[in-house]
CSV table of C-alpha atoms in Angstrom, one decimal:
chain,number,residue,atom,x,y,z
A,5,MET,CA,-3.2,17.9,14.5
A,6,ALA,CA,0.4,18.0,15.8
A,7,THR,CA,2.4,21.1,15.1
A,8,GLN,CA,5.7,19.3,15.0
A,9,TYR,CA,6.8,16.1,13.4
A,10,ALA,CA,8.9,13.8,15.7
A,11,PRO,CA,12.3,13.4,14.2
A,12,ASP,CA,13.7,9.9,13.9
A,13,ALA,CA,16.5,8.1,12.0
A,14,ARG,CA,14.8,8.9,8.7
A,15,SER,CA,14.2,12.6,9.2
A,16,LYS,CA,16.6,13.9,11.8
A,17,ALA,CA,19.1,16.3,10.3
A,18,ASN,CA,22.7,15.5,11.1
A,19,ARG,CA,24.6,18.1,9.0
A,20,LEU,CA,23.8,21.8,9.4
A,21,SER,CA,21.2,20.8,12.0
A,22,LYS,CA,20.6,24.5,12.9
A,23,ARG,CA,18.9,24.9,9.5
A,24,ALA,CA,16.5,22.1,10.2
A,25,THR,CA,13.0,22.3,11.5
A,26,TYR,CA,10.2,19.8,12.1
A,27,ASP,CA,7.5,22.4,12.1
A,28,ALA,CA,4.4,20.8,10.4
A,29,PRO,CA,2.8,24.0,9.1
A,30,LEU,CA,6.0,25.1,7.4
A,31,ILE,CA,6.6,21.7,5.9
A,32,HIS,CA,3.1,21.6,4.6
A,33,SER,CA,3.5,25.0,3.0
A,34,LEU,CA,6.7,24.0,1.3
A,35,ILE,CA,5.1,20.9,-0.1
A,36,ASN,CA,2.0,22.8,-1.3
A,37,SER,CA,3.9,25.7,-2.9
A,38,CYS,CA,6.2,23.5,-4.9
A,39,PRO,CA,5.1,23.1,-8.5
A,40,ILE,CA,6.5,19.6,-8.8
A,41,LEU,CA,7.2,17.0,-6.1
A,42,HIS,CA,9.8,14.3,-6.5
A,43,VAL,CA,8.5,10.9,-5.2
A,44,SER,CA,11.0,8.1,-4.5
A,45,PHE,CA,10.2,4.4,-3.9
A,46,ASN,CA,11.7,0.9,-4.3
A,47,ALA,CA,9.9,-1.3,-6.7
A,48,PRO,CA,9.9,-5.1,-5.8
A,49,ILE,CA,12.4,-7.1,-7.8
A,50,SER,CA,10.8,-9.8,-9.9
A,51,ASP,CA,12.3,-13.3,-10.2
A,52,SER,CA,13.8,-12.4,-13.6
A,53,GLN,CA,15.6,-9.4,-12.1
A,54,GLU,CA,17.1,-11.1,-9.0
A,55,SER,CA,20.7,-10.9,-10.5
A,56,GLN,CA,20.3,-7.2,-11.2
A,57,THR,CA,21.1,-4.3,-8.9
A,58,GLN,CA,18.0,-2.7,-7.5
A,59,PHE,CA,17.8,1.1,-8.1
A,60,PRO,CA,15.4,3.4,-6.4
A,61,THR,CA,12.7,4.9,-8.6
A,62,ILE,CA,12.0,8.7,-8.5
A,63,LEU,CA,9.1,10.3,-10.3
A,64,PRO,CA,8.0,14.0,-10.7
A,65,MET,CA,4.4,14.3,-9.5
A,66,LEU,CA,1.7,16.8,-8.6
A,67,GLY,CA,0.5,16.7,-5.0
A,68,ALA,CA,-0.7,18.6,-2.0
A,69,ILE,CA,-1.3,18.2,1.8
A,70,SER,CA,-4.6,18.7,3.4
A,71,THR,CA,-7.2,17.2,5.7
A,72,PHE,CA,-10.3,15.4,4.5
A,73,SER,CA,-13.4,15.4,6.8
A,74,SER,CA,-16.1,12.9,5.8
A,75,GLN,CA,-19.7,13.1,7.0
A,76,SER,CA,-18.8,10.5,9.7
A,77,SER,CA,-15.9,12.4,11.2
A,78,SER,CA,-15.3,15.9,12.5
A,79,ASP,CA,-12.6,18.4,11.5
A,80,GLU,CA,-10.9,18.0,14.9
A,81,ASP,CA,-10.3,14.3,14.1
A,82,ALA,CA,-9.0,14.9,10.6
A,83,GLU,CA,-5.4,14.0,10.0
A,84,PRO,CA,-3.4,15.7,7.3
A,85,TYR,CA,-2.5,13.5,4.3
A,86,LEU,CA,-0.4,14.0,1.3
A,87,TYR,CA,-2.3,13.3,-1.9
A,88,LEU,CA,-0.4,12.5,-5.1
A,89,HIS,CA,-1.8,12.7,-8.6
A,90,GLY,CA,-1.0,10.2,-11.4
A,91,SER,CA,-2.2,7.7,-13.9
A,92,SER,CA,-4.1,4.7,-12.5
A,93,ALA,CA,-2.2,2.6,-15.0
A,94,ALA,CA,1.2,3.6,-13.6
A,95,ARG,CA,3.4,1.1,-11.8
A,96,LEU,CA,3.3,3.2,-8.6
A,97,PHE,CA,-0.4,2.7,-8.3
A,98,LYS,CA,-0.2,-1.1,-8.7
A,99,LEU,CA,2.3,-1.5,-5.9
A,100,THR,CA,0.0,-1.9,-2.9
A,101,PRO,CA,1.7,-3.9,-0.1
A,102,PRO,CA,-0.2,-4.3,3.1
A,103,GLY,CA,0.0,-1.1,5.2
A,104,GLY,CA,1.0,1.0,2.2
A,105,LEU,CA,4.1,1.5,0.0
A,106,PRO,CA,7.0,3.3,1.7
A,107,LEU,CA,7.6,6.7,-0.1
A,108,CYS,CA,9.9,9.6,0.2
A,109,ILE,CA,8.6,12.9,-1.1
A,110,ALA,CA,10.8,15.9,-1.6
A,111,ALA,CA,10.1,19.6,-2.4
A,112,THR,CA,12.8,22.2,-3.0
A,113,HIS,CA,12.6,26.0,-3.6
A,114,VAL,CA,15.8,27.9,-4.5
A,115,ASP,CA,15.6,31.6,-3.5
A,116,GLY,CA,19.0,32.8,-4.6
A,117,TYR,CA,22.6,32.1,-5.5
A,118,VAL,CA,25.0,33.1,-2.7
A,119,LEU,CA,28.4,34.2,-4.1
A,120,ALA,CA,31.4,34.3,-1.8
A,121,LEU,CA,35.0,35.3,-2.2
A,122,ALA,CA,35.9,31.6,-2.7
A,123,PRO,CA,33.9,29.0,-4.7
A,124,PHE,CA,34.1,26.7,-1.6
A,125,HIS,CA,31.8,29.1,0.3
A,126,ASN,CA,29.3,29.7,-2.5
A,127,SER,CA,25.9,28.5,-1.5
A,128,CYS,CA,22.2,28.9,-2.2
A,129,ASN,CA,19.3,30.3,-0.2
A,130,TYR,CA,16.8,27.6,-0.2
A,131,ARG,CA,13.7,26.0,1.4
A,132,SER,CA,13.3,22.3,1.3
A,133,ALA,CA,11.1,19.6,2.8
A,134,VAL,CA,11.3,15.8,2.8
A,135,VAL,CA,8.3,13.7,3.8
A,136,PHE,CA,8.4,10.0,4.7
A,137,GLY,CA,5.1,8.1,4.5
A,138,LEU,CA,3.1,5.1,3.4
A,139,GLY,CA,1.0,5.5,0.3
A,140,SER,CA,-2.1,3.6,-0.8
A,141,PRO,CA,-4.4,4.1,-3.8
A,142,LEU,CA,-7.5,6.1,-2.9
A,143,THR,CA,-10.8,4.5,-3.7
A,144,ASP,CA,-13.5,6.4,-1.8
A,145,PRO,CA,-15.3,8.5,-4.4
A,146,GLU,CA,-16.0,11.4,-2.1
A,147,GLU,CA,-12.4,11.7,-1.0
A,148,VAL,CA,-11.1,11.2,-4.6
A,149,GLU,CA,-13.1,14.2,-5.8
A,150,PHE,CA,-11.8,16.1,-2.7
A,151,ALA,CA,-8.2,15.3,-3.7
A,152,LEU,CA,-8.7,16.2,-7.3
A,153,LYS,CA,-10.1,19.5,-6.4
A,154,LEU,CA,-7.4,20.1,-3.8
A,155,ILE,CA,-4.6,19.4,-6.3
A,156,THR,CA,-6.2,21.4,-9.1
A,157,ASN,CA,-6.7,24.5,-6.9
A,158,ASN,CA,-3.3,24.1,-5.2
A,159,SER,CA,-1.7,24.5,-8.7
A,160,ILE,CA,-4.1,27.3,-10.0
A,161,PRO,CA,-6.4,28.8,-7.3
A,162,SER,CA,-10.1,28.7,-8.2
A,163,ARG,CA,-9.5,26.7,-11.4
A,164,TRP,CA,-11.7,23.8,-10.3
A,165,GLU,CA,-14.7,26.1,-9.8
A,166,ASN,CA,-14.0,27.9,-13.2
A,167,SER,CA,-13.8,24.8,-15.4
A,168,ARG,CA,-16.0,21.7,-16.0
A,169,HIS,CA,-16.5,19.6,-12.9
A,170,PRO,CA,-17.1,17.1,-11.5
A,171,PRO,CA,-14.9,14.8,-13.6
A,172,THR,CA,-16.5,12.1,-15.7
A,173,LYS,CA,-16.5,8.4,-14.7
A,174,ALA,CA,-13.9,7.8,-17.4
A,175,GLU,CA,-11.7,10.6,-16.1
A,176,VAL,CA,-11.8,9.3,-12.6
A,177,THR,CA,-11.1,5.7,-13.7
A,178,SER,CA,-8.0,6.7,-15.6
A,179,THR,CA,-6.7,9.0,-12.8
A,180,GLY,CA,-4.9,7.6,-9.8
A,181,ILE,CA,-4.7,9.3,-6.4
A,182,LEU,CA,-2.2,8.0,-3.9
A,183,LYS,CA,-3.0,8.9,-0.3
A,184,VAL,CA,0.1,9.1,1.8
A,185,ARG,CA,0.0,8.8,5.6
A,186,ILE,CA,2.9,10.9,6.9
A,187,GLU,CA,5.1,9.1,9.3
A,188,THR,CA,7.7,11.8,9.8
A,189,ALA,CA,9.1,14.9,8.0
A,190,SER,CA,11.6,17.6,8.2
A,191,ALA,CA,12.6,20.9,6.5
A,192,LYS,CA,15.8,22.9,6.0
A,193,VAL,CA,16.0,26.6,5.3
A,194,ARG,CA,19.0,28.7,4.4
A,195,THR,CA,18.8,32.5,4.3
A,196,GLY,CA,21.2,35.4,4.3
A,197,GLY,CA,24.4,36.4,2.5
A,198,PRO,CA,27.8,34.8,2.0
A,199,SER,CA,30.1,33.7,4.9
A,200,ASP,CA,33.8,33.7,4.1
A,201,ASP,CA,37.0,32.7,5.9
A,202,ARG,CA,38.6,35.4,8.0
A,203,ALA,CA,41.9,35.1,6.0
A,204,ASP,CA,40.0,35.9,2.8
A,205,LEU,CA,38.2,38.8,4.4
A,206,LYS,CA,41.5,40.3,5.4
A,207,ASP,CA,42.9,40.0,1.9
A,208,GLU,CA,42.2,43.5,0.6
A,209,ALA,CA,43.2,42.7,-3.0
A,210,LEU,CA,40.8,39.7,-3.1
A,211,VAL,CA,38.0,41.7,-1.6
A,212,ALA,CA,38.6,44.5,-4.0
A,213,ARG,CA,38.4,42.4,-7.1
A,214,THR,CA,35.7,39.8,-6.2
A,215,TRP,CA,32.0,40.7,-6.2
A,216,THR,CA,30.1,39.1,-3.3
A,217,GLY,CA,26.4,39.0,-2.5
A,218,VAL,CA,23.2,37.2,-3.5
A,219,VAL,CA,21.5,36.9,-6.8
A,220,PRO,CA,17.8,36.4,-5.9
A,221,MET,CA,16.1,33.6,-7.8
A,222,TYR,CA,12.4,33.0,-8.3
A,223,SER,CA,9.9,31.6,-10.9
A,224,VAL,CA,7.9,34.1,-12.9
A,225,LEU,CA,4.5,33.3,-14.5
A,226,GLY,CA,4.1,34.7,-18.0
A,227,THR,CA,1.1,36.5,-19.5
A,228,PRO,CA,-1.7,34.0,-20.2
A,229,MET,CA,-1.9,33.0,-23.8
A,230,GLU,CA,-5.3,31.8,-25.2
A,231,SER,CA,-5.8,28.5,-27.0
A,232,GLU,CA,-6.9,28.1,-30.6
A,233,TYR,CA,-10.5,27.4,-29.5
A,234,ASN,CA,-10.8,29.9,-26.6
A,235,LYS,CA,-13.9,32.0,-26.8
A,236,VAL,CA,-13.5,34.0,-23.6
A,237,LYS,CA,-12.3,37.5,-24.8
A,238,ALA,CA,-10.6,38.7,-21.6
A,239,VAL,CA,-8.4,36.8,-19.2
A,240,PRO,CA,-10.6,35.9,-16.2
A,241,GLU,CA,-10.0,38.0,-13.1
A,242,TYR,CA,-9.1,35.0,-10.9
A,243,LEU,CA,-6.4,34.0,-13.4
A,244,GLY,CA,-5.0,37.5,-13.8
A,245,GLU,CA,-4.9,38.1,-10.1
A,246,TRP,CA,-3.2,34.7,-9.5
A,247,VAL,CA,-0.4,35.5,-11.9
A,248,GLU,CA,0.1,39.0,-10.5
A,249,ASP,CA,0.0,37.8,-6.8
A,250,ALA,CA,2.2,34.7,-7.4
A,251,ASN,CA,4.9,36.8,-9.2
A,252,SER,CA,4.9,39.5,-6.5
A,253,MET,CA,5.1,36.9,-3.7
A,254,ALA,CA,7.8,34.9,-5.3
A,255,GLU,CA,10.0,38.0,-5.8
A,256,GLN,CA,9.4,39.1,-2.2
A,257,VAL,CA,10.3,35.7,-0.7
A,258,ALA,CA,13.6,35.7,-2.6
A,259,VAL,CA,14.5,39.2,-1.6
A,260,ASP,CA,13.5,38.6,2.0
A,261,ALA,CA,15.8,35.6,2.1
A,262,VAL,CA,18.8,37.8,1.5
A,263,GLU,CA,18.0,39.7,4.7
A,264,GLY,CA,17.8,36.5,6.5
């Protein structure tokens, strides 16, 4: 597996290029740690819509990147793919042009609000990734189950093993998995504090009355709340540990971003 994606006209950063990276492991981690991915595509215009302006479609979806090794292939040959979860009845899963449907998948994490002396220099500490690829509906039963387990455990670790599985035939039929072959990808990361104009920094009155710095931002998982029919008295250890670890890590990432 390549450790870098080759930038091209689609993925090469032009503005603030110093913040850009094409590091594959980083891009994969940003995709896999993002709760919701935004997937963009162009749906073909029907004859009745020819006079209308074509707008791109964007959908929030669950997804994760990993490699699938079948019995006929080795781990060394495995290529990472992005697997997207949806309804098999959705329009996205019915658009299957030869070679796959061109997709753009974005993931964004905001780690803090950066407050400067002037609103123009306000910013955010963030980590973002954009993936360009070709998606096709997944049909191989073994790989479908692999993808469903991957996406489930990517959201809540060990949940697949601690709930009913494998899925029923009806569940598999109604669920769509889109397998995306990644063509190129890039990421951008901003860390650190504010950066102001020299003239403003020399303005003692302005500096004296204006608070500057970073407000860290991160998502916090709440205390698990049982359902009306739950019969398990205590919150399972795997679930409690996930909430605790995820909250601790999210806070640490946001605080570390301030230090750059």
